[in-house]
Amino acid sequence: MSDPAPPHPGVTPLRVLIVDDQPLVRQGLASLLDLEDDVQVLAQAENGRQALHLADELRPDVVLMDVRMPVMDGIQATAEFRRRNGPPVVLLTTFEEVEDMTGGLNAGAAGYLFKSAEIDEILEALWRVHRGEKVIHPRVAQALAQQLRVPARLEPSGLLTEREVQVIRALAAGQPNKRIGQQMGISEGTVKVHVSNILAKLGAGNRTEAVRRAMELGLLRDETGG
């Protein structure tokens, strides 16, 4: 009798590197992810430095990483992954510190979730960032938005750069990256970098949400104050 066919024939497994300084957390995540036929846990690391070494060796598709760790924390490691053009990083945390959230997103994290998230939510985030999307937990976005509303009057220059303000206004007008680049005299890739930075600074999960938050914060008002 022949062996049964694989559950998802033709599907290339998503290769994941898990990083957490707590062995039980690492092993628990690995055990749950290993239950998925389309996910392969390549290795586990206990800090950011070890994760960078393993990533160079194993070439994972995505990194699932804790924020607070000894030796090298998740924010430092995320920034280094970004500098090396490494795999996308999904940060996991038990803390709701806004400083951690802004630090992680500004460092280049593609996703930011809490460890209390269901495994299905984590799986969805891993696949989405692998496709090039950003995944920000609603509580993270809400915390960042609340922090941004603290000043009574917040000028655009105090939050976004002048160039980022131009980009968010173009997004609000519904213009695609290519058109924005042509109008601003920059490459489409540079536009994408600006968009990524805007999403991180506004704590937005997508362009539509970024435009909405920019409107709430008064960043889309014209220069005459209208």
PDB file of C-alpha atoms in Angstrom:
ATOM      1  CA  MET A   1       0.000   0.000   0.000  1.00  0.00           C
ATOM      2  CA  SER A   2       1.455   3.359  -1.077  1.00  0.00           C
ATOM      3  CA  ASP A   3       2.051   6.229   1.310  1.00  0.00           C
ATOM      4  CA  PRO A   4      -0.717   8.875   1.463  1.00  0.00           C
ATOM      5  CA  ALA A   5      -0.256  12.029  -0.597  1.00  0.00           C
ATOM      6  CA  PRO A   6       0.949  15.122   1.271  1.00  0.00           C
ATOM      7  CA  PRO A   7      -1.889  17.308   2.632  1.00  0.00           C
ATOM      8  CA  HIS A   8      -0.822  20.328   0.562  1.00  0.00           C
ATOM      9  CA  PRO A   9       0.934  19.029  -2.559  1.00  0.00           C
ATOM     10  CA  GLY A  10       3.034  21.616  -4.369  1.00  0.00           C
ATOM     11  CA  VAL A  11       3.072  24.088  -1.479  1.00  0.00           C
ATOM     12  CA  THR A  12       6.543  25.229  -0.470  1.00  0.00           C
ATOM     13  CA  PRO A  13       6.709  25.343   3.338  1.00  0.00           C
ATOM     14  CA  LEU A  14       7.226  28.703   5.010  1.00  0.00           C
ATOM     15  CA  ARG A  15      10.666  28.544   6.651  1.00  0.00           C
ATOM     16  CA  VAL A  16      10.603  30.158  10.101  1.00  0.00           C
ATOM     17  CA  LEU A  17      13.297  31.075  12.621  1.00  0.00           C
ATOM     18  CA  ILE A  18      12.028  31.443  16.212  1.00  0.00           C
ATOM     19  CA  VAL A  19      13.872  33.759  18.605  1.00  0.00           C
ATOM     20  CA  ASP A  20      13.113  34.032  22.336  1.00  0.00           C
ATOM     21  CA  ASP A  21      15.245  33.931  25.457  1.00  0.00           C
ATOM     22  CA  GLN A  22      12.708  31.734  27.277  1.00  0.00           C
ATOM     23  CA  PRO A  23      13.100  28.050  26.274  1.00  0.00           C
ATOM     24  CA  LEU A  24       9.497  27.165  27.086  1.00  0.00           C
ATOM     25  CA  VAL A  25       8.198  29.938  24.847  1.00  0.00           C
ATOM     26  CA  ARG A  26      10.489  28.942  21.972  1.00  0.00           C
ATOM     27  CA  GLN A  27       9.611  25.274  22.275  1.00  0.00           C
ATOM     28  CA  GLY A  28       5.904  25.987  22.619  1.00  0.00           C
ATOM     29  CA  LEU A  29       5.819  28.111  19.480  1.00  0.00           C
ATOM     30  CA  ALA A  30       7.898  25.583  17.590  1.00  0.00           C
ATOM     31  CA  SER A  31       5.616  22.718  18.607  1.00  0.00           C
ATOM     32  CA  LEU A  32       2.499  24.587  17.472  1.00  0.00           C
ATOM     33  CA  LEU A  33       4.012  25.736  14.183  1.00  0.00           C
ATOM     34  CA  ASP A  34       5.362  22.250  13.458  1.00  0.00           C
ATOM     35  CA  LEU A  35       1.774  20.992  13.433  1.00  0.00           C
ATOM     36  CA  GLU A  36       1.236  22.947  10.220  1.00  0.00           C
ATOM     37  CA  ASP A  37       2.048  21.076   7.018  1.00  0.00           C
ATOM     38  CA  ASP A  38       3.006  24.290   5.200  1.00  0.00           C
ATOM     39  CA  VAL A  39       5.365  25.645   7.881  1.00  0.00           C
ATOM     40  CA  GLN A  40       8.898  24.496   8.691  1.00  0.00           C
ATOM     41  CA  VAL A  41      10.659  25.662  11.853  1.00  0.00           C
ATOM     42  CA  LEU A  42      14.306  25.815  10.806  1.00  0.00           C
ATOM     43  CA  ALA A  43      15.835  26.584  14.187  1.00  0.00           C
ATOM     44  CA  GLN A  44      15.458  28.360  17.512  1.00  0.00           C
ATOM     45  CA  ALA A  45      17.675  31.157  18.853  1.00  0.00           C
ATOM     46  CA  GLU A  46      17.860  32.619  22.358  1.00  0.00           C
ATOM     47  CA  ASN A  47      18.897  36.172  21.420  1.00  0.00           C
ATOM     48  CA  GLY A  48      19.224  38.509  18.478  1.00  0.00           C
ATOM     49  CA  ARG A  49      22.902  37.888  17.885  1.00  0.00           C
ATOM     50  CA  GLN A  50      22.377  34.152  17.602  1.00  0.00           C
ATOM     51  CA  ALA A  51      19.391  34.772  15.335  1.00  0.00           C
ATOM     52  CA  LEU A  52      21.501  36.814  12.912  1.00  0.00           C
ATOM     53  CA  HIS A  53      24.096  34.030  12.763  1.00  0.00           C
ATOM     54  CA  LEU A  54      21.481  31.331  12.167  1.00  0.00           C
ATOM     55  CA  ALA A  55      19.696  33.425   9.556  1.00  0.00           C
ATOM     56  CA  ASP A  56      22.924  33.834   7.591  1.00  0.00           C
ATOM     57  CA  GLU A  57      23.365  30.070   7.655  1.00  0.00           C
ATOM     58  CA  LEU A  58      19.788  28.849   7.158  1.00  0.00           C
ATOM     59  CA  ARG A  59      18.126  31.654   5.150  1.00  0.00           C
ATOM     60  CA  PRO A  60      14.636  31.617   6.727  1.00  0.00           C
ATOM     61  CA  ASP A  61      11.659  33.194   4.962  1.00  0.00           C
ATOM     62  CA  VAL A  62      10.566  35.016   8.101  1.00  0.00           C
ATOM     63  CA  VAL A  63      11.776  35.567  11.675  1.00  0.00           C
ATOM     64  CA  LEU A  64       9.418  35.349  14.675  1.00  0.00           C
ATOM     65  CA  MET A  65      11.212  37.184  17.464  1.00  0.00           C
ATOM     66  CA  ASP A  66      10.766  38.359  21.040  1.00  0.00           C
ATOM     67  CA  VAL A  67      11.345  42.047  21.794  1.00  0.00           C
ATOM     68  CA  ARG A  68      13.157  41.920  25.143  1.00  0.00           C
ATOM     69  CA  MET A  69      16.161  39.588  25.279  1.00  0.00           C
ATOM     70  CA  PRO A  70      19.693  39.706  26.718  1.00  0.00           C
ATOM     71  CA  VAL A  71      22.853  40.067  24.588  1.00  0.00           C
ATOM     72  CA  MET A  72      20.935  41.609  21.672  1.00  0.00           C
ATOM     73  CA  ASP A  73      17.243  42.450  21.909  1.00  0.00           C
ATOM     74  CA  GLY A  74      14.633  42.098  19.196  1.00  0.00           C
ATOM     75  CA  ILE A  75      14.692  45.772  18.215  1.00  0.00           C
ATOM     76  CA  GLN A  76      18.457  45.814  17.689  1.00  0.00           C
ATOM     77  CA  ALA A  77      18.322  42.560  15.763  1.00  0.00           C
ATOM     78  CA  THR A  78      15.443  43.809  13.595  1.00  0.00           C
ATOM     79  CA  ALA A  79      17.435  46.896  12.636  1.00  0.00           C
ATOM     80  CA  GLU A  80      20.390  44.691  11.728  1.00  0.00           C
ATOM     81  CA  PHE A  81      18.199  42.350   9.661  1.00  0.00           C
ATOM     82  CA  ARG A  82      16.921  45.391   7.793  1.00  0.00           C
ATOM     83  CA  ARG A  83      20.455  46.692   7.219  1.00  0.00           C
ATOM     84  CA  ARG A  84      21.427  43.306   5.764  1.00  0.00           C
ATOM     85  CA  ASN A  85      18.283  43.094   3.596  1.00  0.00           C
ATOM     86  CA  GLY A  86      17.372  40.016   5.600  1.00  0.00           C
ATOM     87  CA  PRO A  87      14.027  38.257   6.046  1.00  0.00           C
ATOM     88  CA  PRO A  88      10.991  40.119   7.389  1.00  0.00           C
ATOM     89  CA  VAL A  89      10.612  40.120  11.167  1.00  0.00           C
ATOM     90  CA  VAL A  90       7.467  39.659  13.241  1.00  0.00           C
ATOM     91  CA  LEU A  91       8.030  40.875  16.784  1.00  0.00           C
ATOM     92  CA  LEU A  92       6.229  39.230  19.693  1.00  0.00           C
ATOM     93  CA  THR A  93       5.915  40.784  23.147  1.00  0.00           C
ATOM     94  CA  THR A  94       4.048  40.525  26.427  1.00  0.00           C
ATOM     95  CA  PHE A  95       4.567  44.229  27.164  1.00  0.00           C
ATOM     96  CA  GLU A  96       2.476  47.192  26.028  1.00  0.00           C
ATOM     97  CA  GLU A  97       5.280  49.739  26.256  1.00  0.00           C
ATOM     98  CA  VAL A  98       4.879  52.336  23.510  1.00  0.00           C
ATOM     99  CA  GLU A  99       8.645  52.820  23.445  1.00  0.00           C
ATOM    100  CA  ASP A 100       9.083  49.159  22.476  1.00  0.00           C
ATOM    101  CA  MET A 101       6.390  49.444  19.812  1.00  0.00           C
ATOM    102  CA  THR A 102       7.799  52.553  18.156  1.00  0.00           C
ATOM    103  CA  GLY A 103      11.323  51.212  18.452  1.00  0.00           C
ATOM    104  CA  GLY A 104      10.421  47.914  16.815  1.00  0.00           C
ATOM    105  CA  LEU A 105       8.462  49.455  13.978  1.00  0.00           C
ATOM    106  CA  ASN A 106      11.055  52.147  13.305  1.00  0.00           C
ATOM    107  CA  ALA A 107      13.720  49.432  13.264  1.00  0.00           C
ATOM    108  CA  GLY A 108      11.865  47.828  10.376  1.00  0.00           C
ATOM    109  CA  ALA A 109       9.637  45.139  11.887  1.00  0.00           C
ATOM    110  CA  ALA A 110       7.061  43.933   9.369  1.00  0.00           C
ATOM    111  CA  GLY A 111       4.744  42.706  12.118  1.00  0.00           C
ATOM    112  CA  TYR A 112       4.094  43.388  15.793  1.00  0.00           C
ATOM    113  CA  LEU A 113       1.930  41.048  17.862  1.00  0.00           C
ATOM    114  CA  PHE A 114       1.371  40.108  21.487  1.00  0.00           C
ATOM    115  CA  LYS A 115       2.301  36.691  22.840  1.00  0.00           C
ATOM    116  CA  SER A 116      -1.319  36.282  23.903  1.00  0.00           C
ATOM    117  CA  ALA A 117      -2.274  36.036  20.214  1.00  0.00           C
ATOM    118  CA  GLU A 118      -3.835  32.798  19.015  1.00  0.00           C
ATOM    119  CA  ILE A 119      -1.589  30.572  16.923  1.00  0.00           C
ATOM    120  CA  ASP A 120      -3.849  31.138  13.891  1.00  0.00           C
ATOM    121  CA  GLU A 121      -3.265  34.885  14.211  1.00  0.00           C
ATOM    122  CA  ILE A 122       0.492  34.352  14.382  1.00  0.00           C
ATOM    123  CA  LEU A 123       0.390  32.032  11.360  1.00  0.00           C
ATOM    124  CA  GLU A 124      -1.583  34.556   9.342  1.00  0.00           C
ATOM    125  CA  ALA A 125       0.909  37.276  10.278  1.00  0.00           C
ATOM    126  CA  LEU A 126       3.860  35.125   9.185  1.00  0.00           C
ATOM    127  CA  TRP A 127       2.339  34.450   5.786  1.00  0.00           C
ATOM    128  CA  ARG A 128       1.284  38.063   5.291  1.00  0.00           C
ATOM    129  CA  VAL A 129       4.707  39.538   6.027  1.00  0.00           C
ATOM    130  CA  HIS A 130       6.219  36.885   3.759  1.00  0.00           C
ATOM    131  CA  ARG A 131       4.005  38.342   1.005  1.00  0.00           C
ATOM    132  CA  GLY A 132       5.340  41.809   1.731  1.00  0.00           C
ATOM    133  CA  GLU A 133       2.511  43.114   3.916  1.00  0.00           C
ATOM    134  CA  LYS A 134       2.709  44.759   7.325  1.00  0.00           C
ATOM    135  CA  VAL A 135       0.769  43.302  10.253  1.00  0.00           C
ATOM    136  CA  ILE A 136       0.214  45.488  13.307  1.00  0.00           C
ATOM    137  CA  HIS A 137      -1.972  44.272  16.173  1.00  0.00           C
ATOM    138  CA  PRO A 138      -4.918  46.660  16.728  1.00  0.00           C
ATOM    139  CA  ARG A 139      -3.839  47.265  20.340  1.00  0.00           C
ATOM    140  CA  VAL A 140      -0.420  48.352  19.121  1.00  0.00           C
ATOM    141  CA  ALA A 141      -1.923  50.740  16.578  1.00  0.00           C
ATOM    142  CA  GLN A 142      -4.309  52.111  19.207  1.00  0.00           C
ATOM    143  CA  ALA A 143      -1.511  52.693  21.728  1.00  0.00           C
ATOM    144  CA  LEU A 144       0.598  54.504  19.157  1.00  0.00           C
ATOM    145  CA  ALA A 145      -2.334  56.633  18.031  1.00  0.00           C
ATOM    146  CA  GLN A 146      -3.093  57.627  21.618  1.00  0.00           C
ATOM    147  CA  GLN A 147       0.506  58.670  22.129  1.00  0.00           C
ATOM    148  CA  LEU A 148       0.404  60.776  18.989  1.00  0.00           C
ATOM    149  CA  ARG A 149      -2.723  62.570  20.215  1.00  0.00           C
ATOM    150  CA  VAL A 150      -1.064  63.719  23.446  1.00  0.00           C
ATOM    151  CA  PRO A 151       0.182  67.103  22.132  1.00  0.00           C
ATOM    152  CA  ALA A 152      -2.591  69.683  21.881  1.00  0.00           C
ATOM    153  CA  ARG A 153      -1.297  70.805  18.483  1.00  0.00           C
ATOM    154  CA  LEU A 154       0.958  68.552  16.480  1.00  0.00           C
ATOM    155  CA  GLU A 155       2.581  70.048  13.407  1.00  0.00           C
ATOM    156  CA  PRO A 156       3.370  67.716  10.485  1.00  0.00           C
ATOM    157  CA  SER A 157       7.045  68.557  10.763  1.00  0.00           C
ATOM    158  CA  GLY A 158       7.033  67.207  14.311  1.00  0.00           C
ATOM    159  CA  LEU A 159       5.916  63.740  13.239  1.00  0.00           C
ATOM    160  CA  LEU A 160       6.705  63.140   9.574  1.00  0.00           C
ATOM    161  CA  THR A 161       9.458  64.570   7.452  1.00  0.00           C
ATOM    162  CA  GLU A 162       8.526  67.085   4.763  1.00  0.00           C
ATOM    163  CA  ARG A 163       8.962  64.390   2.108  1.00  0.00           C
ATOM    164  CA  GLU A 164       6.788  61.933   4.064  1.00  0.00           C
ATOM    165  CA  VAL A 165       4.073  64.579   4.348  1.00  0.00           C
ATOM    166  CA  GLN A 166       4.159  64.938   0.551  1.00  0.00           C
ATOM    167  CA  VAL A 167       3.864  61.180   0.166  1.00  0.00           C
ATOM    168  CA  ILE A 168       0.943  60.790   2.599  1.00  0.00           C
ATOM    169  CA  ARG A 169      -0.908  63.597   0.813  1.00  0.00           C
ATOM    170  CA  ALA A 170      -0.370  61.815  -2.487  1.00  0.00           C
ATOM    171  CA  LEU A 171      -1.645  58.576  -0.939  1.00  0.00           C
ATOM    172  CA  ALA A 172      -4.728  60.439   0.266  1.00  0.00           C
ATOM    173  CA  ALA A 173      -5.298  61.517  -3.330  1.00  0.00           C
ATOM    174  CA  GLY A 174      -5.231  57.862  -4.354  1.00  0.00           C
ATOM    175  CA  GLN A 175      -2.031  58.032  -6.365  1.00  0.00           C
ATOM    176  CA  PRO A 176       0.015  54.819  -6.925  1.00  0.00           C
ATOM    177  CA  ASN A 177       3.721  54.578  -6.033  1.00  0.00           C
ATOM    178  CA  LYS A 178       4.900  54.991  -9.624  1.00  0.00           C
ATOM    179  CA  ARG A 179       2.921  58.207 -10.100  1.00  0.00           C
ATOM    180  CA  ILE A 180       4.113  59.587  -6.758  1.00  0.00           C
ATOM    181  CA  GLY A 181       7.718  58.876  -7.704  1.00  0.00           C
ATOM    182  CA  GLN A 182       7.335  60.624 -11.057  1.00  0.00           C
ATOM    183  CA  GLN A 183       5.824  63.713  -9.471  1.00  0.00           C
ATOM    184  CA  MET A 184       8.447  63.891  -6.724  1.00  0.00           C
ATOM    185  CA  GLY A 185      11.422  62.983  -8.921  1.00  0.00           C
ATOM    186  CA  ILE A 186      12.321  59.877  -6.914  1.00  0.00           C
ATOM    187  CA  SER A 187      12.322  56.142  -7.657  1.00  0.00           C
ATOM    188  CA  GLU A 188       9.355  53.883  -6.977  1.00  0.00           C
ATOM    189  CA  GLY A 189      11.545  51.963  -4.504  1.00  0.00           C
ATOM    190  CA  THR A 190      12.221  55.162  -2.560  1.00  0.00           C
ATOM    191  CA  VAL A 191       8.494  55.850  -2.441  1.00  0.00           C
ATOM    192  CA  LYS A 192       7.968  52.394  -0.936  1.00  0.00           C
ATOM    193  CA  VAL A 193      10.551  53.180   1.757  1.00  0.00           C
ATOM    194  CA  HIS A 194       8.739  56.426   2.592  1.00  0.00           C
ATOM    195  CA  VAL A 195       5.410  54.582   2.757  1.00  0.00           C
ATOM    196  CA  SER A 196       6.906  51.966   5.082  1.00  0.00           C
ATOM    197  CA  ASN A 197       8.260  54.685   7.381  1.00  0.00           C
ATOM    198  CA  ILE A 198       4.897  56.467   7.385  1.00  0.00           C
ATOM    199  CA  LEU A 199       3.067  53.266   8.353  1.00  0.00           C
ATOM    200  CA  ALA A 200       5.507  52.701  11.210  1.00  0.00           C
ATOM    201  CA  LYS A 201       5.329  56.271  12.513  1.00  0.00           C
ATOM    202  CA  LEU A 202       1.531  56.356  12.387  1.00  0.00           C
ATOM    203  CA  GLY A 203       1.129  52.828  13.738  1.00  0.00           C
ATOM    204  CA  ALA A 204      -0.963  51.941  10.690  1.00  0.00           C
ATOM    205  CA  GLY A 205      -1.366  48.485   9.196  1.00  0.00           C
ATOM    206  CA  ASN A 206      -2.043  49.661   5.641  1.00  0.00           C
ATOM    207  CA  ARG A 207      -2.248  52.785   3.465  1.00  0.00           C
ATOM    208  CA  THR A 208      -5.932  53.418   4.063  1.00  0.00           C
ATOM    209  CA  GLU A 209      -5.425  53.343   7.813  1.00  0.00           C
ATOM    210  CA  ALA A 210      -2.387  55.620   7.478  1.00  0.00           C
ATOM    211  CA  VAL A 211      -4.407  58.201   5.580  1.00  0.00           C
ATOM    212  CA  ARG A 212      -7.184  58.038   8.172  1.00  0.00           C
ATOM    213  CA  ARG A 213      -4.733  58.530  11.039  1.00  0.00           C
ATOM    214  CA  ALA A 214      -3.011  61.361   9.200  1.00  0.00           C
ATOM    215  CA  MET A 215      -6.388  63.068   8.818  1.00  0.00           C
ATOM    216  CA  GLU A 216      -7.150  62.596  12.522  1.00  0.00           C
ATOM    217  CA  LEU A 217      -3.799  64.155  13.425  1.00  0.00           C
ATOM    218  CA  GLY A 218      -4.242  67.100  11.071  1.00  0.00           C
ATOM    219  CA  LEU A 219      -1.346  66.074   8.853  1.00  0.00           C
ATOM    220  CA  LEU A 220      -3.362  66.522   5.653  1.00  0.00           C
ATOM    221  CA  ARG A 221      -4.399  70.105   6.244  1.00  0.00           C
ATOM    222  CA  ASP A 222      -3.199  72.462   3.568  1.00  0.00           C
ATOM    223  CA  GLU A 223      -0.610  75.099   4.365  1.00  0.00           C
ATOM    224  CA  THR A 224      -3.280  77.781   4.798  1.00  0.00           C
ATOM    225  CA  GLY A 225      -4.840  75.730   7.602  1.00  0.00           C
ATOM    226  CA  GLY A 226      -7.950  74.723   5.660  1.00  0.00           C
TER     227      GLY A 226
END
